[in-house]
DNA sequence: CACGACATACCGACCGGTTAGTCTGCGCGG
DNA sequence: CCGCGCAGACTAACCGGTCGGTATGTCGTG
């Protein structure tokens, strides 16, 4: 038997459930051409279904985007919490978290490209929700920097807020220059960027 | 008589020439709502003219965007060349350049927001031209880092390319978090970010 | 200075094409 | 035979761009 869930009918020739196929197609196309330049017609064609299917599972085109955001946001928050709450010196926790966000960003480069480029296409309500989650993430990261600054292992020359924005800026920017077929692996890039952050924070 | 250039007819109630008004309106609206979400009708209404006027001065909606890019690109390249070619130790030249790009980015925040968010809306030809200019800028900056690494005043732990992308990432990101009514002046932000770069480059 | 020829600056109605979203109905598993 | 999951035609709105027309100069010439 093929790999297929118990609820048949929700899958077909593609082998994967229709909602996932739609989300995957939308993610790829949004990352390639941007949200506005991608029509729902193109999405449903890429997923091998029709508009009826899309609007059966999603309320609107916005919903598709919001779903993409939700996935990557939840993933990164979860991982950050894991690293931040570990039992290790603060400089190791920050370094691990700073490197990990780079790796997961590169591994989900399509999602994150969309995230940073199309945020303003969301309706005001969903936009606020996303901003709030993003803010939580930011603050968790900042708390790590502040902890290191309080205990003296990091320099306090720069406000922690700015340090975090500095690092996330480079993460945000990855979609603009990182090429999977380039010379550096995600891990190597992550190590370099984390190094830069830690070196900037040396007392 | 009022302050009005010799070639009357090109100005009216606004007092400023129509092409400038169109460009200013387009810049503001593109930065606020994005390129695709701004209709040419909205642009001409904000500028107090009609579509006839817009297509009299500009070939297409793309042209408007390209013009915005050209302005900020020329400005920043010019300033970078000035700082890079100065007669001073390389660490002072890099620091000055790194801080200056932050200041000019903040001072033209609308333009740079558009730049990084809407680049992919340009046609392939204009897109290549913009990318080429951007690349020149990037390489000029990288040369400074490499010079410092060669002469031993900067650490060579991280490839110069990555260092430049790291810094430009934070610059790129400014439009997402810097608020003109915030606590920090552009100059203060620039000093902090340049500090972070220089500290990361310490041997 | 008078006057016709031409140029510039702009208006606003209009058009072909595209879009997100809706609605009706069909096939099939239970 | 019911209803879930989906097909696909349809629509109303909107968009970028075009075009004929007009008002206001400017300039060459006699």
Tab-separated table of C-alpha atoms (C1' of nucleotides) in Angstrom:
chain	number	residue	atom	x	y	z
A	1	UNK	CA	0.000	0.000	0.000
A	2	UNK	CA	1.102	3.532	-0.627
A	3	UNK	CA	1.884	6.046	2.089
A	4	UNK	CA	-1.517	7.561	2.513
A	5	UNK	CA	-3.461	8.683	5.534
A	6	UNK	CA	-6.585	6.977	6.773
A	7	UNK	CA	-8.869	9.761	5.566
A	8	UNK	CA	-8.792	8.978	1.889
A	9	UNK	CA	-10.307	11.440	-0.528
A	10	UNK	CA	-8.279	14.221	0.979
A	11	UNK	CA	-5.337	12.963	-1.067
A	12	UNK	CA	-5.012	12.090	-4.711
A	13	UNK	CA	-2.435	11.581	-7.448
A	14	UNK	CA	0.016	13.816	-5.637
A	15	UNK	CA	0.046	11.402	-2.717
A	16	UNK	CA	0.041	14.263	-0.224
A	17	UNK	CA	-3.039	15.903	1.254
A	18	UNK	CA	-4.468	18.757	-0.768
A	19	UNK	CA	-4.077	21.480	1.901
A	20	UNK	CA	-0.372	20.711	2.220
A	21	UNK	CA	0.065	20.729	-1.529
A	22	UNK	CA	-1.644	24.093	-1.745
A	23	UNK	CA	0.498	25.520	1.027
A	24	UNK	CA	3.675	24.183	-0.537
A	25	UNK	CA	2.799	25.559	-3.961
A	26	UNK	CA	1.857	28.929	-2.504
A	27	UNK	CA	5.078	29.098	-0.514
A	28	UNK	CA	7.220	28.395	-3.537
A	29	UNK	CA	5.395	30.839	-5.783
A	30	UNK	CA	5.209	33.610	-3.191
A	31	UNK	CA	8.954	33.306	-2.651
A	32	UNK	CA	9.667	33.302	-6.377
A	33	UNK	CA	7.381	36.049	-7.584
A	34	UNK	CA	6.050	37.752	-4.472
A	35	UNK	CA	2.573	37.710	-3.048
A	36	UNK	CA	0.895	40.195	-5.327
A	37	UNK	CA	2.408	38.829	-8.497
A	38	UNK	CA	1.113	35.353	-7.752
A	39	UNK	CA	-2.508	34.724	-8.703
A	40	UNK	CA	-4.591	32.117	-6.948
A	41	UNK	CA	-5.062	30.536	-10.352
A	42	UNK	CA	-1.328	29.869	-10.553
A	43	UNK	CA	-1.322	28.438	-7.059
A	44	UNK	CA	-4.116	25.970	-7.698
A	45	UNK	CA	-2.587	24.926	-11.012
A	46	UNK	CA	0.758	24.288	-9.363
A	47	UNK	CA	-0.994	22.222	-6.711
A	48	UNK	CA	-2.964	20.296	-9.314
A	49	UNK	CA	-6.386	21.354	-8.061
A	50	UNK	CA	-8.845	24.168	-8.726
A	51	UNK	CA	-10.023	27.254	-6.925
A	52	UNK	CA	-12.889	25.347	-5.410
A	53	UNK	CA	-10.395	23.281	-3.440
A	54	UNK	CA	-8.449	26.291	-2.270
A	55	UNK	CA	-11.455	28.163	-0.990
A	56	UNK	CA	-12.712	24.978	0.559
A	57	UNK	CA	-9.698	24.835	2.874
A	58	UNK	CA	-8.655	28.482	3.144
A	59	UNK	CA	-10.770	31.536	3.686
A	60	UNK	CA	-8.782	33.832	1.458
A	61	UNK	CA	-5.465	34.398	-0.221
A	62	UNK	CA	-4.369	36.221	2.938
A	63	UNK	CA	-4.999	33.068	4.937
A	64	UNK	CA	-2.458	31.217	2.856
A	65	UNK	CA	0.168	33.809	3.655
A	66	UNK	CA	-0.763	33.843	7.303
A	67	UNK	CA	-0.405	30.097	7.449
A	68	UNK	CA	3.106	30.279	6.031
A	69	UNK	CA	4.008	32.865	8.634
A	70	UNK	CA	2.537	30.777	11.413
A	71	UNK	CA	4.606	27.739	10.517
A	72	UNK	CA	7.980	29.469	10.461
A	73	UNK	CA	7.153	31.618	13.472
A	74	UNK	CA	6.173	28.666	15.631
A	75	UNK	CA	9.216	26.695	14.536
A	76	UNK	CA	11.701	29.435	15.344
A	77	UNK	CA	10.107	30.390	18.631
A	78	UNK	CA	10.147	26.763	19.737
A	79	UNK	CA	13.803	26.350	18.911
A	80	UNK	CA	14.807	29.628	20.528
A	81	UNK	CA	13.036	28.645	23.720
A	82	UNK	CA	14.960	25.393	23.697
A	83	UNK	CA	18.339	27.071	23.377
A	84	UNK	CA	17.597	29.938	25.745
A	85	UNK	CA	16.334	27.666	28.492
A	86	UNK	CA	19.259	25.238	28.325
A	87	UNK	CA	21.614	24.702	31.217
A	88	UNK	CA	24.796	26.401	30.024
A	89	UNK	CA	26.723	29.671	30.347
A	90	UNK	CA	24.887	32.568	28.740
A	91	UNK	CA	27.488	33.072	26.044
A	92	UNK	CA	27.044	29.501	24.889
A	93	UNK	CA	23.263	29.779	24.931
A	94	UNK	CA	23.305	33.002	22.917
A	95	UNK	CA	25.809	31.652	20.453
A	96	UNK	CA	23.786	28.507	19.900
A	97	UNK	CA	20.568	30.469	19.474
A	98	UNK	CA	22.176	32.988	17.129
A	99	UNK	CA	23.608	30.242	14.959
A	100	UNK	CA	20.446	28.170	15.005
A	101	UNK	CA	18.234	30.953	13.751
A	102	UNK	CA	20.572	31.268	10.791
A	103	UNK	CA	20.409	27.570	10.012
A	104	UNK	CA	16.632	27.311	10.259
A	105	UNK	CA	16.237	30.493	8.250
A	106	UNK	CA	18.344	29.062	5.448
A	107	UNK	CA	16.615	25.708	5.629
A	108	UNK	CA	13.274	27.466	5.213
A	109	UNK	CA	14.550	30.193	2.964
A	110	UNK	CA	11.347	30.365	0.930
A	111	UNK	CA	9.218	30.919	4.005
A	112	UNK	CA	11.489	33.552	5.444
A	113	UNK	CA	11.837	35.366	2.139
A	114	UNK	CA	8.076	35.659	2.048
A	115	UNK	CA	7.979	36.638	5.681
A	116	UNK	CA	10.190	39.655	5.382
A	117	UNK	CA	9.045	40.786	1.989
A	118	UNK	CA	5.289	40.391	2.199
A	119	UNK	CA	4.396	41.147	5.782
A	120	UNK	CA	2.617	44.329	4.849
A	121	UNK	CA	0.228	42.476	2.550
A	122	UNK	CA	-1.639	41.024	5.505
A	123	UNK	CA	-4.816	42.633	6.720
A	124	UNK	CA	-4.376	44.827	9.810
A	125	UNK	CA	-5.727	42.219	12.208
A	126	UNK	CA	-3.498	39.348	11.139
A	127	UNK	CA	-0.627	41.770	10.782
A	128	UNK	CA	-0.904	42.707	14.442
A	129	UNK	CA	-0.983	39.093	15.482
A	130	UNK	CA	2.171	38.328	13.526
A	131	UNK	CA	3.908	41.392	14.879
A	132	UNK	CA	3.056	40.370	18.416
A	133	UNK	CA	4.552	36.900	17.945
A	134	UNK	CA	7.601	38.406	16.298
A	135	UNK	CA	7.971	40.729	19.237
A	136	UNK	CA	7.928	37.859	21.716
A	137	UNK	CA	10.712	36.234	19.775
A	138	UNK	CA	12.712	39.421	19.724
A	139	UNK	CA	12.327	39.949	23.452
A	140	UNK	CA	13.379	36.442	24.327
A	141	UNK	CA	16.534	36.957	22.347
A	142	UNK	CA	17.154	40.353	23.890
A	143	UNK	CA	16.810	38.907	27.364
A	144	UNK	CA	19.791	36.677	26.620
A	145	UNK	CA	21.909	39.625	25.586
A	146	UNK	CA	20.870	41.613	28.625
A	147	UNK	CA	21.652	38.720	30.921
A	148	UNK	CA	25.163	38.544	29.534
A	149	UNK	CA	25.578	42.282	29.854
A	150	UNK	CA	24.404	42.254	33.478
A	151	UNK	CA	26.769	39.481	34.428
A	152	UNK	CA	29.658	41.138	32.647
A	153	UNK	CA	30.421	38.524	30.013
A	154	UNK	CA	29.170	40.860	27.258
A	155	UNK	CA	30.055	44.479	26.652
A	156	UNK	CA	27.355	46.981	27.553
A	157	UNK	CA	28.592	49.542	25.044
A	158	UNK	CA	25.596	48.963	22.776
A	159	UNK	CA	21.970	48.726	23.950
A	160	UNK	CA	20.725	45.157	23.789
A	161	UNK	CA	17.864	46.183	21.503
A	162	UNK	CA	20.259	47.408	18.884
A	163	UNK	CA	22.397	44.312	19.143
A	164	UNK	CA	19.390	42.118	18.491
A	165	UNK	CA	18.252	44.224	15.553
A	166	UNK	CA	21.768	44.113	14.202
A	167	UNK	CA	21.865	40.353	14.247
A	168	UNK	CA	18.311	39.845	12.973
A	169	UNK	CA	19.051	42.280	10.209
A	170	UNK	CA	21.641	39.945	8.846
A	171	UNK	CA	19.280	36.994	9.248
A	172	UNK	CA	16.499	38.871	7.502
A	173	UNK	CA	18.946	39.682	4.728
A	174	UNK	CA	19.960	36.072	4.098
A	175	UNK	CA	17.234	35.594	1.513
A	176	UNK	CA	18.813	38.345	-0.557
A	177	UNK	CA	22.218	36.828	-0.975
A	178	UNK	CA	22.464	33.228	0.238
A	179	UNK	CA	22.450	30.728	-2.611
A	180	UNK	CA	22.035	27.037	-1.770
A	181	UNK	CA	24.461	26.171	-4.559
A	182	UNK	CA	27.111	28.501	-3.155
A	183	UNK	CA	30.351	27.512	-1.475
A	184	UNK	CA	29.184	27.770	2.122
A	185	UNK	CA	26.905	25.341	3.897
A	186	UNK	CA	24.146	26.725	6.122
A	187	UNK	CA	26.105	25.574	9.137
A	188	UNK	CA	29.240	27.428	8.023
A	189	UNK	CA	27.335	30.634	7.427
A	190	UNK	CA	25.648	30.261	10.789
A	191	UNK	CA	28.978	29.800	12.563
A	192	UNK	CA	30.449	32.843	10.888
A	193	UNK	CA	27.495	35.068	11.685
A	194	UNK	CA	27.319	33.839	15.256
A	195	UNK	CA	31.044	34.488	15.568
A	196	UNK	CA	30.602	38.032	14.373
A	197	UNK	CA	27.907	38.605	16.964
A	198	UNK	CA	29.946	37.134	19.798
A	199	UNK	CA	33.039	39.055	18.794
A	200	UNK	CA	31.062	42.283	18.705
A	201	UNK	CA	29.882	41.558	22.225
A	202	UNK	CA	33.313	40.873	23.704
A	203	UNK	CA	33.935	43.244	26.627
B	1	UNK	CA	6.013	87.970	-8.534
B	2	UNK	CA	6.029	84.563	-6.949
B	3	UNK	CA	8.996	82.230	-6.752
B	4	UNK	CA	8.586	80.407	-10.006
B	5	UNK	CA	11.028	79.318	-12.623
B	6	UNK	CA	11.259	80.871	-16.044
B	7	UNK	CA	9.532	77.917	-17.682
B	8	UNK	CA	6.097	78.475	-16.240
B	9	UNK	CA	3.430	75.880	-16.800
B	10	UNK	CA	5.559	73.118	-15.312
B	11	UNK	CA	4.487	74.240	-11.848
B	12	UNK	CA	1.098	75.062	-10.410
B	13	UNK	CA	-0.747	75.414	-7.117
B	14	UNK	CA	1.685	73.033	-5.417
B	15	UNK	CA	4.514	75.411	-6.226
B	16	UNK	CA	6.827	72.494	-7.073
B	17	UNK	CA	7.316	71.007	-10.513
B	18	UNK	CA	4.932	68.233	-11.437
B	19	UNK	CA	7.534	65.498	-12.013
B	20	UNK	CA	8.957	66.044	-8.539
B	21	UNK	CA	5.507	65.996	-6.999
B	22	UNK	CA	4.742	62.732	-8.760
B	23	UNK	CA	7.986	61.176	-7.624
B	24	UNK	CA	7.486	62.331	-4.056
B	25	UNK	CA	3.925	61.016	-3.949
B	26	UNK	CA	4.964	57.714	-5.467
B	27	UNK	CA	7.829	57.338	-2.997
B	28	UNK	CA	5.593	57.925	-0.027
B	29	UNK	CA	2.852	55.610	-1.232
B	30	UNK	CA	5.218	52.838	-2.325
B	31	UNK	CA	6.863	52.930	1.089
B	32	UNK	CA	3.526	52.923	2.880
B	33	UNK	CA	1.615	50.329	0.931
B	34	UNK	CA	4.142	48.692	-1.377
B	35	UNK	CA	4.443	48.924	-5.125
B	36	UNK	CA	1.699	46.545	-6.137
B	37	UNK	CA	-0.833	47.880	-3.678
B	38	UNK	CA	-0.422	51.398	-4.990
B	39	UNK	CA	-2.381	52.225	-8.129
B	40	UNK	CA	-1.258	54.934	-10.497
B	41	UNK	CA	-4.614	56.543	-9.858
B	42	UNK	CA	-3.693	56.978	-6.200
B	43	UNK	CA	-0.326	58.411	-7.136
B	44	UNK	CA	-1.701	61.037	-9.475
B	45	UNK	CA	-4.416	61.972	-6.994
B	46	UNK	CA	-1.823	62.424	-4.249
B	47	UNK	CA	0.219	64.598	-6.601
B	48	UNK	CA	-2.822	66.618	-7.616
B	49	UNK	CA	-2.642	65.766	-11.314
B	50	UNK	CA	-4.054	63.088	-13.605
B	51	UNK	CA	-2.725	60.040	-15.355
B	52	UNK	CA	-2.080	62.051	-18.481
B	53	UNK	CA	0.532	64.036	-16.610
B	54	UNK	CA	2.205	60.945	-15.208
B	55	UNK	CA	2.554	59.249	-18.564
B	56	UNK	CA	3.729	62.508	-20.055
B	57	UNK	CA	6.801	62.477	-17.829
B	58	UNK	CA	7.314	58.770	-17.147
B	59	UNK	CA	7.174	55.825	-19.471
B	60	UNK	CA	5.533	53.431	-17.068
B	61	UNK	CA	4.856	52.677	-13.441
B	62	UNK	CA	8.143	50.770	-13.434
B	63	UNK	CA	9.962	53.918	-14.428
B	64	UNK	CA	8.765	55.627	-11.291
B	65	UNK	CA	10.239	52.875	-9.175
B	66	UNK	CA	13.447	52.852	-11.157
B	67	UNK	CA	13.808	56.577	-10.665
B	68	UNK	CA	13.519	56.190	-6.903
B	69	UNK	CA	16.186	53.514	-6.973
B	70	UNK	CA	18.471	55.621	-9.119
B	71	UNK	CA	18.356	58.529	-6.705
B	72	UNK	CA	19.266	56.594	-3.569
B	73	UNK	CA	21.775	54.417	-5.379
B	74	UNK	CA	23.681	57.359	-6.819
B	75	UNK	CA	23.629	59.160	-3.491
B	76	UNK	CA	25.031	56.275	-1.509
B	77	UNK	CA	27.648	55.298	-4.062
B	78	UNK	CA	28.874	58.878	-4.195
B	79	UNK	CA	29.197	59.118	-0.458
B	80	UNK	CA	30.890	55.742	-0.127
B	81	UNK	CA	33.451	56.725	-2.741
B	82	UNK	CA	34.154	59.866	-0.767
B	83	UNK	CA	34.772	58.028	2.471
B	84	UNK	CA	36.679	55.126	0.938
B	85	UNK	CA	39.037	57.369	-0.985
B	86	UNK	CA	39.848	59.641	1.930
B	87	UNK	CA	43.342	59.956	3.329
B	88	UNK	CA	43.097	58.158	6.647
B	89	UNK	CA	43.821	54.793	8.272
B	90	UNK	CA	41.601	52.042	6.907
B	91	UNK	CA	39.788	51.500	10.181
B	92	UNK	CA	38.731	55.135	10.221
B	93	UNK	CA	37.628	55.021	6.593
B	94	UNK	CA	35.565	51.876	7.114
B	95	UNK	CA	34.025	53.170	10.294
B	96	UNK	CA	33.045	56.439	8.646
B	97	UNK	CA	31.586	54.654	5.645
B	98	UNK	CA	29.711	52.138	7.775
B	99	UNK	CA	28.212	54.885	9.901
B	100	UNK	CA	27.387	57.110	6.952
B	101	UNK	CA	25.391	54.474	5.111
B	102	UNK	CA	23.261	54.128	8.228
B	103	UNK	CA	22.638	57.852	8.439
B	104	UNK	CA	21.757	58.283	4.787
B	105	UNK	CA	19.571	55.196	4.897
B	106	UNK	CA	17.596	56.597	7.800
B	107	UNK	CA	17.395	60.022	6.236
B	108	UNK	CA	15.918	58.442	3.113
B	109	UNK	CA	14.023	55.720	4.881
B	110	UNK	CA	11.106	55.746	2.459
B	111	UNK	CA	13.388	55.253	-0.520
B	112	UNK	CA	15.337	52.467	1.090
B	113	UNK	CA	12.214	50.712	2.330
B	114	UNK	CA	11.030	50.613	-1.252
B	115	UNK	CA	14.422	49.540	-2.455
B	116	UNK	CA	14.681	46.415	-0.410
B	117	UNK	CA	11.044	45.434	-0.532
B	118	UNK	CA	10.114	46.039	-4.144
B	119	UNK	CA	13.239	45.275	-6.130
B	120	UNK	CA	11.684	42.212	-7.705
B	121	UNK	CA	8.876	44.277	-9.214
B	122	UNK	CA	11.222	45.760	-11.773
B	123	UNK	CA	11.372	44.328	-15.243
B	124	UNK	CA	14.356	42.017	-15.866
B	125	UNK	CA	16.354	44.633	-17.738
B	126	UNK	CA	16.104	47.379	-15.155
B	127	UNK	CA	16.507	44.803	-12.422
B	128	UNK	CA	19.879	43.780	-13.824
B	129	UNK	CA	21.012	47.364	-14.026
B	130	UNK	CA	20.089	47.997	-10.407
B	131	UNK	CA	21.751	44.787	-9.287
B	132	UNK	CA	24.930	45.752	-11.098
B	133	UNK	CA	25.083	49.133	-9.383
B	134	UNK	CA	24.334	47.521	-6.071
B	135	UNK	CA	27.136	45.073	-6.675
B	136	UNK	CA	29.615	47.847	-7.348
B	137	UNK	CA	28.677	49.387	-4.044
B	138	UNK	CA	29.060	46.094	-2.248
B	139	UNK	CA	32.494	45.466	-3.752
B	140	UNK	CA	33.789	48.896	-2.883
B	141	UNK	CA	32.813	48.265	0.694
B	142	UNK	CA	34.305	44.807	0.690
B	143	UNK	CA	37.587	46.145	-0.600
B	144	UNK	CA	37.870	48.255	2.531
B	145	UNK	CA	37.376	45.235	4.750
B	146	UNK	CA	39.893	43.207	2.771
B	147	UNK	CA	42.440	45.972	2.936
B	148	UNK	CA	42.171	46.032	6.703
B	149	UNK	CA	42.435	42.274	6.879
B	150	UNK	CA	45.526	42.246	4.661
B	151	UNK	CA	47.265	44.854	6.734
B	152	UNK	CA	46.357	43.111	9.964
B	153	UNK	CA	44.193	45.787	11.573
B	154	UNK	CA	41.091	43.597	11.137
B	155	UNK	CA	40.601	39.971	12.034
B	156	UNK	CA	40.541	37.567	9.101
B	157	UNK	CA	38.407	35.037	10.942
B	158	UNK	CA	35.380	35.820	8.794
B	159	UNK	CA	35.420	36.199	4.983
B	160	UNK	CA	35.065	39.829	3.952
B	161	UNK	CA	31.986	39.007	1.889
B	162	UNK	CA	30.142	37.760	4.915
B	163	UNK	CA	31.186	40.737	6.978
B	164	UNK	CA	29.770	43.090	4.391
B	165	UNK	CA	26.523	41.153	4.103
B	166	UNK	CA	26.298	41.132	7.876
B	167	UNK	CA	26.540	44.882	8.094
B	168	UNK	CA	24.287	45.598	5.102
B	169	UNK	CA	21.774	43.211	6.552
B	170	UNK	CA	21.356	45.472	9.520
B	171	UNK	CA	21.166	48.515	7.266
B	172	UNK	CA	18.582	46.839	5.086
B	173	UNK	CA	16.630	46.001	8.229
B	174	UNK	CA	16.500	49.583	9.495
B	175	UNK	CA	13.238	50.280	7.696
B	176	UNK	CA	11.594	47.523	9.725
B	177	UNK	CA	12.298	48.870	13.137
B	178	UNK	CA	13.687	52.415	13.151
B	179	UNK	CA	11.075	54.994	14.073
B	180	UNK	CA	11.921	58.674	13.548
B	181	UNK	CA	10.038	59.535	16.741
B	182	UNK	CA	12.068	57.031	18.763
B	183	UNK	CA	14.678	57.812	21.357
B	184	UNK	CA	17.750	57.484	19.157
B	185	UNK	CA	18.859	59.957	16.545
B	186	UNK	CA	20.097	58.642	13.196
B	187	UNK	CA	23.626	59.597	14.209
B	188	UNK	CA	23.420	57.640	17.457
B	189	UNK	CA	22.124	54.545	15.694
B	190	UNK	CA	24.845	54.888	13.099
B	191	UNK	CA	27.548	55.142	15.754
B	192	UNK	CA	26.263	52.086	17.546
B	193	UNK	CA	26.031	49.972	14.420
B	194	UNK	CA	29.440	51.085	13.214
B	195	UNK	CA	30.820	50.259	16.647
B	196	UNK	CA	29.384	46.773	16.461
B	197	UNK	CA	31.030	46.248	13.096
B	198	UNK	CA	34.397	47.526	14.231
B	199	UNK	CA	34.298	45.490	17.419
B	200	UNK	CA	33.444	42.368	15.446
B	201	UNK	CA	36.487	43.044	13.289
B	202	UNK	CA	38.967	43.510	16.133
B	203	UNK	CA	41.815	41.009	15.787
C	1	DC	C1'	4.087	94.347	-33.397
C	2	DA	C1'	0.985	90.873	-35.631
C	3	DC	C1'	0.135	86.402	-36.789
C	4	DG	C1'	0.445	81.711	-38.009
C	5	DA	C1'	3.081	77.311	-37.044
C	6	DC	C1'	4.502	74.491	-33.845
C	7	DA	C1'	5.683	72.550	-29.064
C	8	DT	C1'	4.758	71.605	-24.349
C	9	DA	C1'	1.850	70.325	-20.463
C	10	DC	C1'	-1.837	68.293	-19.147
C	11	DC	C1'	-6.875	66.386	-18.961
C	12	DG	C1'	-10.199	62.619	-18.596
C	13	DA	C1'	-12.780	59.164	-20.911
C	14	DC	C1'	-11.854	54.784	-22.324
C	15	DC	C1'	-10.076	49.757	-23.159
C	16	DG	C1'	-8.387	45.079	-22.895
C	17	DG	C1'	-7.000	42.186	-19.600
C	18	DT	C1'	-6.536	40.279	-14.961
C	19	DT	C1'	-8.061	39.319	-10.286
C	20	DA	C1'	-9.992	37.528	-5.913
C	21	DG	C1'	-13.748	35.434	-4.661
C	22	DT	C1'	-18.626	32.997	-5.432
C	23	DC	C1'	-21.865	29.624	-6.755
C	24	DT	C1'	-23.882	25.682	-8.580
C	25	DG	C1'	-23.419	21.097	-9.193
C	26	DC	C1'	-21.188	16.539	-9.683
C	27	DG	C1'	-18.915	12.097	-8.293
C	28	DC	C1'	-18.131	8.900	-4.946
C	29	DG	C1'	-17.335	6.741	-0.396
C	30	DG	C1'	-20.020	5.374	3.538
D	1	DC	C1'	-29.000	8.537	-0.675
D	2	DC	C1'	-26.615	11.887	1.939
D	3	DG	C1'	-22.882	14.912	2.253
D	4	DC	C1'	-17.854	15.721	1.859
D	5	DG	C1'	-14.440	17.291	-1.310
D	6	DC	C1'	-13.837	19.366	-5.081
D	7	DA	C1'	-14.598	21.179	-10.230
D	8	DG	C1'	-15.021	25.024	-13.169
D	9	DA	C1'	-17.751	28.605	-15.071
D	10	DC	C1'	-18.906	33.118	-13.673
D	11	DT	C1'	-18.792	38.085	-11.957
D	12	DA	C1'	-17.900	42.539	-10.403
D	13	DA	C1'	-14.176	45.293	-9.533
D	14	DC	C1'	-10.031	47.170	-10.724
D	15	DC	C1'	-5.655	47.996	-13.055
D	16	DG	C1'	-2.018	49.909	-16.149
D	17	DG	C1'	-1.789	52.132	-20.091
D	18	DT	C1'	-3.662	54.780	-24.428
D	19	DC	C1'	-5.543	58.447	-26.957
D	20	DG	C1'	-7.823	62.434	-28.813
D	21	DG	C1'	-8.350	66.872	-27.325
D	22	DT	C1'	-7.293	71.562	-25.211
D	23	DA	C1'	-4.963	75.445	-23.137
D	24	DT	C1'	-0.884	77.950	-22.911
D	25	DG	C1'	3.025	79.325	-24.332
D	26	DT	C1'	7.263	80.203	-27.801
D	27	DC	C1'	9.359	81.357	-31.996
D	28	DG	C1'	10.140	82.706	-36.831
D	29	DT	C1'	8.774	85.979	-40.214
D	30	DG	C1'	7.196	90.006	-42.459
